Coordinates of C-alpha atoms in Angstrom, one line a residue:
Chain T
M79 CA 15.3 -37.0 2.2
A80 CA 17.8 -37.5 5.0
M81 CA 15.9 -35.5 8.1
N82 CA 17.6 -35.7 11.4
R83 CA 15.0 -35.9 13.7
D84 CA 17.3 -35.5 16.5
N85 CA 18.7 -31.8 15.3
V86 CA 16.2 -29.1 15.4
K87 CA 17.3 -26.2 13.1
I88 CA 14.6 -24.0 13.8
H89 CA 12.1 -23.6 16.6
V90 CA 9.5 -21.7 17.0
E91 CA 7.4 -20.8 19.7
H92 CA 4.6 -18.4 20.0
L93 CA 5.7 -15.8 17.3
K94 CA 3.7 -12.9 16.9
K95 CA 4.2 -10.1 14.4
S96 CA 2.3 -6.9 13.8
F97 CA 2.7 -4.0 11.6
G98 CA 1.4 -1.5 13.6
K99 CA -2.5 -2.2 14.7
L100 CA -2.5 -5.0 12.0
E101 CA -1.5 -8.3 13.3
V102 CA -0.1 -10.4 10.4
L103 CA 1.4 -13.4 12.7
K104 CA -0.9 -14.5 15.6
D105 CA 0.2 -17.4 17.5
V106 CA 2.9 -19.7 15.4
S107 CA 5.0 -22.5 16.3
T108 CA 6.8 -25.5 14.9
D109 CA 10.2 -26.8 14.7
V110 CA 11.8 -27.7 11.4
Y111 CA 14.7 -30.4 11.8
E112 CA 18.1 -31.0 9.6
G113 CA 17.5 -32.1 6.1
E114 CA 13.9 -31.3 6.3
V115 CA 12.2 -29.2 3.5
V116 CA 9.1 -27.5 4.6
V117 CA 6.8 -26.1 2.4
I118 CA 3.9 -23.3 3.4
I119 CA 0.9 -22.8 1.5
G120 CA -1.7 -20.5 2.1
P121 CA -3.9 -17.5 0.8
S122 CA -2.3 -14.2 0.0
G123 CA -2.4 -12.1 3.3
S124 CA -2.1 -15.6 5.4
G125 CA 1.1 -14.5 6.8
K126 CA 3.4 -17.0 5.2
S127 CA 6.1 -14.6 3.9
T128 CA 6.2 -12.7 7.0
F129 CA 6.4 -16.1 9.0
L130 CA 9.5 -16.6 6.4
R131 CA 11.2 -13.1 7.1
C132 CA 11.1 -13.8 10.6
M133 CA 13.5 -17.0 10.5
N134 CA 16.5 -14.5 9.8
R135 CA 14.7 -11.4 11.3
L136 CA 14.2 -9.4 8.1
E137 CA 10.8 -8.5 10.1
D138 CA 11.4 -7.5 13.4
I139 CA 9.4 -10.1 15.8
T140 CA 6.9 -8.7 18.0
G141 CA 6.7 -11.7 20.7
G142 CA 7.2 -15.2 21.0
T143 CA 10.8 -17.1 20.4
V144 CA 12.8 -17.9 17.1
V145 CA 15.8 -20.0 17.4
V146 CA 17.8 -20.5 14.7
D147 CA 20.9 -23.0 14.8
G148 CA 20.9 -22.5 18.5
Y149 CA 20.7 -18.6 18.5
D150 CA 17.5 -17.2 19.9
I151 CA 17.1 -14.4 17.7
T152 CA 14.6 -12.6 19.2
D153 CA 17.6 -12.0 22.1
K154 CA 18.9 -8.6 21.1
K155 CA 22.6 -9.7 22.4
V156 CA 22.7 -12.1 19.6
N157 CA 24.5 -10.8 16.4
I158 CA 21.9 -11.4 13.6
N159 CA 24.8 -11.3 11.0
T160 CA 26.8 -14.1 12.2
V161 CA 23.2 -16.2 12.1
R162 CA 22.3 -14.7 8.8
E163 CA 25.6 -16.2 7.3
N164 CA 24.2 -19.3 7.8
V165 CA 20.7 -19.0 6.5
G166 CA 20.4 -18.4 2.5
M167 CA 17.6 -16.5 1.2
V168 CA 16.1 -16.0 -2.0
F169 CA 13.5 -13.5 -2.9
Q170 CA 10.3 -13.3 -5.0
H171 CA 12.2 -10.7 -7.0
F172 CA 15.8 -12.1 -7.1
N173 CA 17.2 -8.9 -5.4
L174 CA 20.4 -9.6 -7.6
F175 CA 23.1 -6.3 -6.9
N176 CA 22.4 -4.7 -10.4
N177 CA 25.7 -2.7 -9.9
M178 CA 27.7 -6.0 -10.0
N179 CA 28.2 -8.4 -12.7
V180 CA 27.3 -12.3 -11.8
L181 CA 30.5 -13.3 -10.1
R182 CA 30.5 -10.4 -7.8
N183 CA 27.1 -10.6 -6.9
L184 CA 28.7 -14.3 -5.6
T185 CA 31.5 -13.2 -4.1
L186 CA 31.0 -9.9 -2.4
A187 CA 29.7 -11.3 0.7
P188 CA 32.1 -14.6 1.2
V189 CA 34.9 -11.9 0.5
D190 CA 33.3 -8.8 2.6
L191 CA 32.8 -11.2 5.6
K192 CA 36.4 -12.8 5.2
K193 CA 34.3 -16.1 4.9
A194 CA 36.8 -16.8 2.4
G195 CA 39.8 -15.4 0.2
R196 CA 39.2 -13.3 -3.0
E197 CA 40.7 -16.6 -5.3
E198 CA 38.6 -19.0 -3.2
A199 CA 35.4 -17.2 -3.3
Q200 CA 35.8 -17.0 -7.6
A201 CA 36.8 -20.6 -7.5
R202 CA 33.5 -21.5 -5.6
A203 CA 31.2 -18.8 -7.6
V204 CA 32.9 -20.4 -10.4
A205 CA 31.5 -24.2 -9.4
L206 CA 27.9 -22.9 -8.1
L207 CA 27.2 -21.3 -11.4
E208 CA 28.2 -24.5 -13.3
R209 CA 26.0 -26.5 -10.6
V210 CA 22.8 -23.9 -11.4
G211 CA 23.7 -24.2 -15.5
L212 CA 25.0 -20.8 -15.6
S213 CA 28.9 -20.9 -16.3
D214 CA 28.5 -18.8 -19.6
K215 CA 26.9 -15.6 -17.4
A216 CA 29.9 -14.9 -14.9
L217 CA 30.6 -11.5 -16.7
A218 CA 27.4 -10.7 -17.5
F219 CA 25.1 -8.0 -15.3
P220 CA 21.9 -8.6 -13.6
A221 CA 19.8 -6.7 -16.5
Q222 CA 21.4 -8.8 -19.2
L223 CA 19.6 -11.9 -17.8
S224 CA 16.0 -14.0 -18.1
G225 CA 14.1 -14.0 -15.0
G226 CA 14.6 -17.9 -14.7
Q227 CA 18.3 -17.0 -15.2
K228 CA 18.3 -14.2 -12.5
Q229 CA 16.4 -16.3 -9.7
R230 CA 19.0 -19.2 -10.2
V231 CA 22.2 -16.8 -9.7
A232 CA 20.0 -15.6 -6.7
I233 CA 20.3 -19.2 -5.4
A234 CA 23.8 -19.3 -6.1
R235 CA 24.8 -16.4 -4.2
A236 CA 22.7 -17.4 -1.1
L237 CA 24.6 -20.6 -1.3
A238 CA 28.0 -19.2 -1.5
M239 CA 28.0 -18.6 2.0
N240 CA 27.9 -22.1 2.8
P241 CA 24.4 -21.6 4.6
D242 CA 23.1 -24.8 6.3
I243 CA 19.6 -23.3 6.0
M244 CA 17.7 -21.9 3.2
L245 CA 14.8 -19.7 2.8
F246 CA 12.6 -19.4 -0.2
D247 CA 10.0 -16.7 -0.4
E248 CA 7.6 -17.4 -3.4
P249 CA 10.9 -18.0 -5.6
T250 CA 9.0 -18.7 -8.9
S251 CA 5.9 -16.2 -8.6
A252 CA 7.5 -13.4 -10.5
L253 CA 8.5 -15.6 -13.5
D254 CA 7.3 -16.4 -16.8
P255 CA 5.7 -19.9 -16.8
E256 CA 8.3 -21.2 -19.4
M257 CA 11.2 -20.4 -16.6
V258 CA 9.5 -22.1 -13.8
G259 CA 10.5 -25.3 -14.4
E260 CA 14.7 -24.5 -14.5
V261 CA 14.6 -23.0 -11.0
L262 CA 12.4 -25.8 -9.6
E263 CA 14.9 -28.0 -10.9
V264 CA 17.6 -26.6 -9.0
M265 CA 15.6 -26.6 -5.6
K266 CA 14.8 -30.4 -6.2
E267 CA 18.7 -30.9 -6.4
L268 CA 19.4 -28.6 -3.3
A269 CA 16.7 -30.9 -1.4
R270 CA 18.0 -34.0 -3.0
E271 CA 21.5 -32.9 -1.3
G272 CA 20.2 -32.7 2.4
M273 CA 19.6 -28.8 2.6
T274 CA 17.5 -27.6 5.2
M275 CA 14.9 -25.7 3.2
I276 CA 11.7 -23.6 4.2
I277 CA 9.7 -22.7 1.0
V278 CA 7.0 -20.3 0.5
T279 CA 5.1 -21.0 -3.0
H280 CA 2.0 -21.3 -4.7
E281 CA 4.0 -24.4 -6.9
M282 CA 1.5 -27.2 -5.5
G283 CA 3.0 -29.7 -7.8
F284 CA 5.9 -28.8 -6.5
A285 CA 5.0 -29.0 -3.1
R286 CA 3.6 -32.6 -3.1
E287 CA 6.8 -33.8 -5.1
V288 CA 9.4 -32.4 -2.7
A289 CA 8.1 -31.8 0.9
D290 CA 8.7 -33.3 3.7
R291 CA 6.0 -31.6 5.5
V292 CA 3.5 -28.9 4.1
L293 CA 2.0 -26.1 6.6
F294 CA -0.9 -24.8 5.6
M295 CA -1.6 -21.0 6.7
D296 CA -4.2 -18.9 7.2
G297 CA -5.0 -15.7 9.2
G298 CA -1.6 -15.3 11.1
Y299 CA -1.9 -19.6 12.1
I300 CA -0.7 -22.7 11.2
V301 CA -4.5 -24.2 10.5
E302 CA -2.8 -27.7 9.3
E303 CA 0.3 -29.3 8.8
G304 CA 1.7 -32.9 7.8
T305 CA 2.8 -35.0 5.0
P306 CA 1.9 -33.6 1.1
E307 CA 0.0 -37.1 0.9
E308 CA -2.2 -35.9 4.0
V309 CA -2.4 -32.1 3.3
F310 CA -3.2 -32.6 -0.1
N311 CA -5.2 -35.5 -0.1
H312 CA -6.9 -35.8 3.2
P313 CA -7.0 -32.1 4.6
R314 CA -8.9 -32.2 7.5
H315 CA -10.0 -28.2 7.8
A316 CA -12.8 -27.1 5.8
R317 CA -10.2 -24.0 5.3
T318 CA -7.6 -25.7 3.8
R319 CA -10.2 -28.3 1.6
D320 CA -11.7 -24.5 0.7
F321 CA -8.2 -23.4 -0.5
L322 CA -7.1 -26.5 -2.1
N323 CA -10.4 -26.3 -4.2
K324 CA -9.8 -23.1 -5.5
V325 CA -5.9 -23.6 -6.5
L326 CA -5.8 -27.4 -7.5
Chain M
M125 CA 33.3 48.0 -23.9
L126 CA 36.7 47.5 -25.0
R127 CA 38.0 50.1 -22.5
I128 CA 36.3 48.4 -19.8
L129 CA 38.2 45.0 -20.8
S130 CA 41.7 46.5 -21.0
T131 CA 41.6 48.3 -18.0
Y132 CA 39.5 46.1 -15.5
G133 CA 39.9 42.7 -17.8
N134 CA 42.5 41.3 -15.5
L135 CA 40.1 42.1 -12.3
L136 CA 37.5 40.8 -13.7
L137 CA 38.9 37.5 -14.3
T138 CA 40.5 37.6 -10.9
A139 CA 36.9 37.8 -9.3
M140 CA 36.1 35.5 -11.3
G141 CA 38.6 33.1 -10.0
Q142 CA 37.4 34.2 -6.3
T143 CA 34.1 32.9 -7.3
L144 CA 34.9 29.9 -8.2
L145 CA 37.5 29.1 -5.3
L146 CA 34.6 30.3 -2.7
A147 CA 32.1 27.8 -5.0
L148 CA 34.4 25.1 -4.7
C149 CA 35.2 25.7 -0.8
G150 CA 31.4 25.7 -0.4
L151 CA 30.4 22.6 -2.3
F152 CA 33.6 20.7 -0.7
F153 CA 32.0 20.9 2.7
A154 CA 28.5 21.0 1.3
C155 CA 28.9 17.5 -0.2
I156 CA 30.3 16.6 3.3
L157 CA 27.1 17.6 5.2
G158 CA 24.7 16.8 2.4
L159 CA 25.8 13.3 2.7
I160 CA 25.8 12.8 6.5
V161 CA 22.5 14.8 7.0
G162 CA 20.9 12.7 4.0
L163 CA 22.3 9.5 5.6
M164 CA 20.9 10.5 9.0
S165 CA 17.2 10.9 6.9
V166 CA 17.4 7.3 5.8
V167 CA 18.6 5.6 9.1
K168 CA 16.1 3.7 10.8
N169 CA 16.1 6.2 14.0
R170 CA 13.8 8.6 15.0
V171 CA 16.2 11.2 16.5
C172 CA 18.4 11.1 13.6
N173 CA 15.3 11.3 11.3
V174 CA 14.2 14.6 13.0
I175 CA 17.4 16.3 13.3
A176 CA 17.8 15.9 9.8
A177 CA 14.4 16.8 8.6
L178 CA 14.6 20.2 11.2
F179 CA 18.0 21.0 9.2
V180 CA 16.7 20.8 6.1
D181 CA 13.2 22.9 6.6
L182 CA 15.5 25.2 8.6
I183 CA 18.1 26.1 5.8
R184 CA 15.2 25.7 3.0
G185 CA 12.9 28.1 5.2
V186 CA 16.0 31.0 5.3
P187 CA 16.6 33.0 1.9
M188 CA 20.2 32.8 1.3
I189 CA 21.2 36.7 2.1
V190 CA 19.6 36.3 5.4
L191 CA 21.8 33.2 6.2
A192 CA 24.8 35.3 4.9
Y193 CA 23.9 38.3 6.8
F194 CA 23.4 36.0 10.1
V195 CA 26.5 34.2 9.4
Y196 CA 29.0 37.0 8.8
F197 CA 27.3 39.7 10.8
G198 CA 25.0 37.9 13.4
M199 CA 27.3 35.6 14.8
P200 CA 30.3 37.4 15.6
Y201 CA 28.0 40.1 17.5
L202 CA 26.4 37.0 19.6
F203 CA 29.9 36.0 20.4
N204 CA 31.5 39.1 21.1
T205 CA 28.7 41.1 22.2
I206 CA 26.0 39.6 23.8
L207 CA 28.0 36.2 25.0
Q208 CA 31.5 38.4 25.5
I209 CA 33.1 35.4 24.9
G210 CA 35.0 37.4 22.1
G211 CA 37.7 36.4 19.5
V212 CA 34.9 35.3 17.0
M213 CA 36.0 37.0 13.7
L214 CA 35.0 35.3 10.2
T215 CA 36.6 36.5 6.8
A216 CA 34.4 36.9 4.0
L217 CA 35.5 33.8 2.5
Q218 CA 35.5 32.0 5.6
A219 CA 31.6 33.1 6.2
G220 CA 31.0 32.6 2.6
T221 CA 31.5 28.9 2.5
I222 CA 29.7 28.1 5.8
C223 CA 26.9 29.8 3.9
L224 CA 27.3 27.7 0.9
A225 CA 27.7 24.8 2.8
L226 CA 24.6 25.0 5.0
N227 CA 22.7 25.9 2.0
C228 CA 24.0 23.8 -0.5
G229 CA 24.1 21.0 1.9
A230 CA 20.4 21.0 2.8
Y231 CA 19.5 20.7 -0.5
M232 CA 22.0 17.8 -1.5
A233 CA 20.9 15.9 1.5
E234 CA 17.5 16.1 -0.3
I235 CA 19.0 14.6 -3.4
I236 CA 20.8 11.8 -1.7
R237 CA 17.7 11.1 0.6
A238 CA 15.8 10.9 -2.5
G239 CA 18.5 8.8 -4.2
I240 CA 18.7 6.3 -1.8
E241 CA 14.8 5.8 -1.2
S242 CA 15.2 5.3 -5.2
V243 CA 16.9 1.8 -4.6
D244 CA 14.7 -0.7 -4.4
R245 CA 14.6 -1.9 -0.7
G246 CA 15.2 -5.7 -1.9
Q247 CA 18.7 -4.5 -2.6
M248 CA 19.1 -3.9 1.2
E249 CA 17.4 -6.5 2.1
A250 CA 19.4 -9.2 -0.1
A251 CA 22.6 -7.9 1.2
R252 CA 21.4 -7.9 5.1
S253 CA 20.5 -11.6 4.4
L254 CA 23.7 -12.8 3.5
G255 CA 24.8 -11.4 6.6
M256 CA 26.1 -7.8 6.1
P257 CA 26.3 -5.3 8.3
Y258 CA 24.0 -2.1 7.4
W259 CA 26.7 0.0 6.6
R260 CA 28.3 -2.3 4.4
A261 CA 25.7 -3.1 2.4
M262 CA 24.8 0.4 2.0
Q263 CA 28.4 1.5 1.1
R264 CA 28.8 -1.8 -1.4
V265 CA 25.2 -2.1 -2.5
V266 CA 22.8 1.0 -2.2
L267 CA 25.2 4.2 -2.3
P268 CA 26.7 2.7 -5.6
Q269 CA 23.7 2.3 -7.4
A270 CA 22.1 5.4 -6.1
I271 CA 24.6 7.6 -6.6
R272 CA 24.0 6.5 -10.7
T273 CA 20.5 8.5 -10.1
M274 CA 21.7 11.2 -8.0
I275 CA 24.2 12.4 -10.7
P276 CA 22.0 14.8 -12.7
S277 CA 20.7 16.5 -9.4
I278 CA 23.9 17.0 -7.9
I279 CA 25.4 18.6 -11.0
N280 CA 22.1 21.3 -11.2
Q281 CA 22.6 21.8 -7.4
F282 CA 26.8 22.5 -8.1
I283 CA 25.5 24.9 -10.9
I284 CA 22.7 26.8 -8.7
T285 CA 25.3 27.1 -5.9
L286 CA 27.9 28.9 -8.5
K287 CA 25.3 31.4 -9.5
D288 CA 24.4 31.7 -5.6
T289 CA 27.9 32.8 -4.8
S290 CA 26.7 36.2 -6.0
I291 CA 24.5 36.6 -3.4
L292 CA 27.9 36.6 -1.2
S293 CA 28.6 40.0 -2.4
V294 CA 26.6 41.4 0.5
I295 CA 29.5 40.5 2.8
G296 CA 31.8 42.2 0.7
F297 CA 33.6 38.8 -0.6
P298 CA 35.4 39.9 -3.9
E299 CA 33.6 37.3 -5.8
L300 CA 32.3 38.7 -9.7
V301 CA 29.6 40.7 -9.1
N302 CA 31.0 42.6 -6.0
T303 CA 34.0 43.4 -8.0
A304 CA 31.6 44.6 -11.1
K305 CA 29.7 47.0 -9.0
N306 CA 32.9 48.7 -8.0
V307 CA 33.7 49.0 -11.8
V308 CA 30.3 50.2 -12.4
A309 CA 31.2 52.6 -9.6
N310 CA 34.3 53.9 -11.1
T311 CA 33.3 53.9 -14.7
F312 CA 29.5 54.4 -14.8
M313 CA 29.5 51.9 -17.7
S314 CA 27.0 49.8 -16.6
F315 CA 25.3 48.2 -19.6
Q316 CA 29.1 47.2 -20.9
T317 CA 30.0 45.9 -17.2
W318 CA 26.8 44.0 -16.5
A319 CA 27.4 42.6 -20.2
I320 CA 30.6 41.2 -19.8
V321 CA 29.7 39.9 -16.4
A322 CA 26.9 38.2 -17.7
V323 CA 28.7 36.5 -20.4
M324 CA 31.5 35.4 -18.1
Y325 CA 29.0 33.7 -16.3
L326 CA 27.3 32.0 -18.9
V327 CA 30.9 30.8 -20.4
V328 CA 31.8 29.1 -17.1
I329 CA 28.7 27.4 -16.3
T330 CA 27.8 26.1 -19.8
L331 CA 31.2 24.6 -20.3
L332 CA 30.6 23.0 -16.4
S333 CA 27.2 21.6 -18.0
R334 CA 28.9 20.1 -21.0
V335 CA 31.5 18.5 -19.0
A336 CA 28.4 17.2 -16.8
R337 CA 26.4 16.0 -19.4
N338 CA 29.4 14.2 -20.7
M339 CA 29.9 12.2 -17.3
E340 CA 26.0 11.7 -16.7
R341 CA 26.2 10.3 -20.6
R342 CA 28.9 7.8 -20.0
L343 CA 27.7 6.6 -16.2
K344 CA 24.5 5.9 -18.1
R345 CA 26.3 4.0 -20.8
G346 CA 27.8 2.4 -17.7
H347 CA 24.6 1.4 -16.6
E348 CA 23.6 -0.4 -19.4
Q349 CA 25.9 -2.8 -19.4
G350 CA 25.2 -3.2 -16.0

């Protein structure tokens, strides 16, 4: 919505990633601007999740350069933890801390990493829970929540660190269909507020609605990119057309 | 039976106390050693992994009675006679503690490794994605969850170690079995003496198992609400 072309938040150049002999990302380059919402689509095994996980180095990077917030995260001297504090991530399987209640899930990292005092972190957590519509679940444990609720808590947990970039790795793929909407709604709200977001998803309707740019990945490359209108309505590549025919 | 109890009852009770003392000393160091070796086997470091694996294989591959002879007689011989460094004397309690710590430590390491590996990888990833360093995430998120699944196996290992103290009668530590042997040597009443000893072990271990089961149940209840 409020994309700022002057400020590159993530710069990716000739990124390569292999797992042993298997080359998952062959050569990926792109820039993500401040406030931009980038949606990555593509068949399974195309490397889209791996690409996303390279953005905060949850996967070791085999080759190329990834610059996040001005830090070259392929440089071993860069403290990756400092970079990660500003890059929130939401996982397909939520990964809420099972041994803590919802409130503690939200305050653990900010308090532990001295981003906020306990009181301040709790106040912020309560506000975030309200925002995702879960004020009444502050003292519940993850095991007591539905999938949709868990994922909304997970988004709030990532936001509790006050990040300026958010990564979403198939956030609705593990949800029952009736719970997908509530999670997408929270994400749309976030996009409207100008958060820089990279989202891997199979929700094509959502992609069409919120994406500033859609990347279609296949075989370890970005095959095609453009506005949702360009990619969904006028795909230039046969592989993109083929994929869209199968999923739309 | 009664004559044994009235004459040697106190002696056997003292011996039981020695057994418990030895087990406690051994378990204390075994927990520390097990935690260190267990963590060494899960960290992303080849050297640590190999050292941990070698240690576990070595200890598992040697019967404890051999380990006991080796530590109690072999080590002082090595230092005093072969290397002539001298001055190395181990009391039976020290040697016994080392044996139990090594033996039980190796099994504990395996329990701890398995416990940590049973925690979903996503838990660590989520903590790391928030900017938490590896050890902080391990301490705050992974270990508390791992310990819950480890508790039954750890208690089981404690009981095995308690029984294994009897093996250390071979290095002359005055624990229950060793003392009972002396009683039999004096009285020739082997049936009565060993029956008493068996019951003593049974009572102590059953009590401990009870406590353990209660603890386990309480932990499980905690897990259901969280």
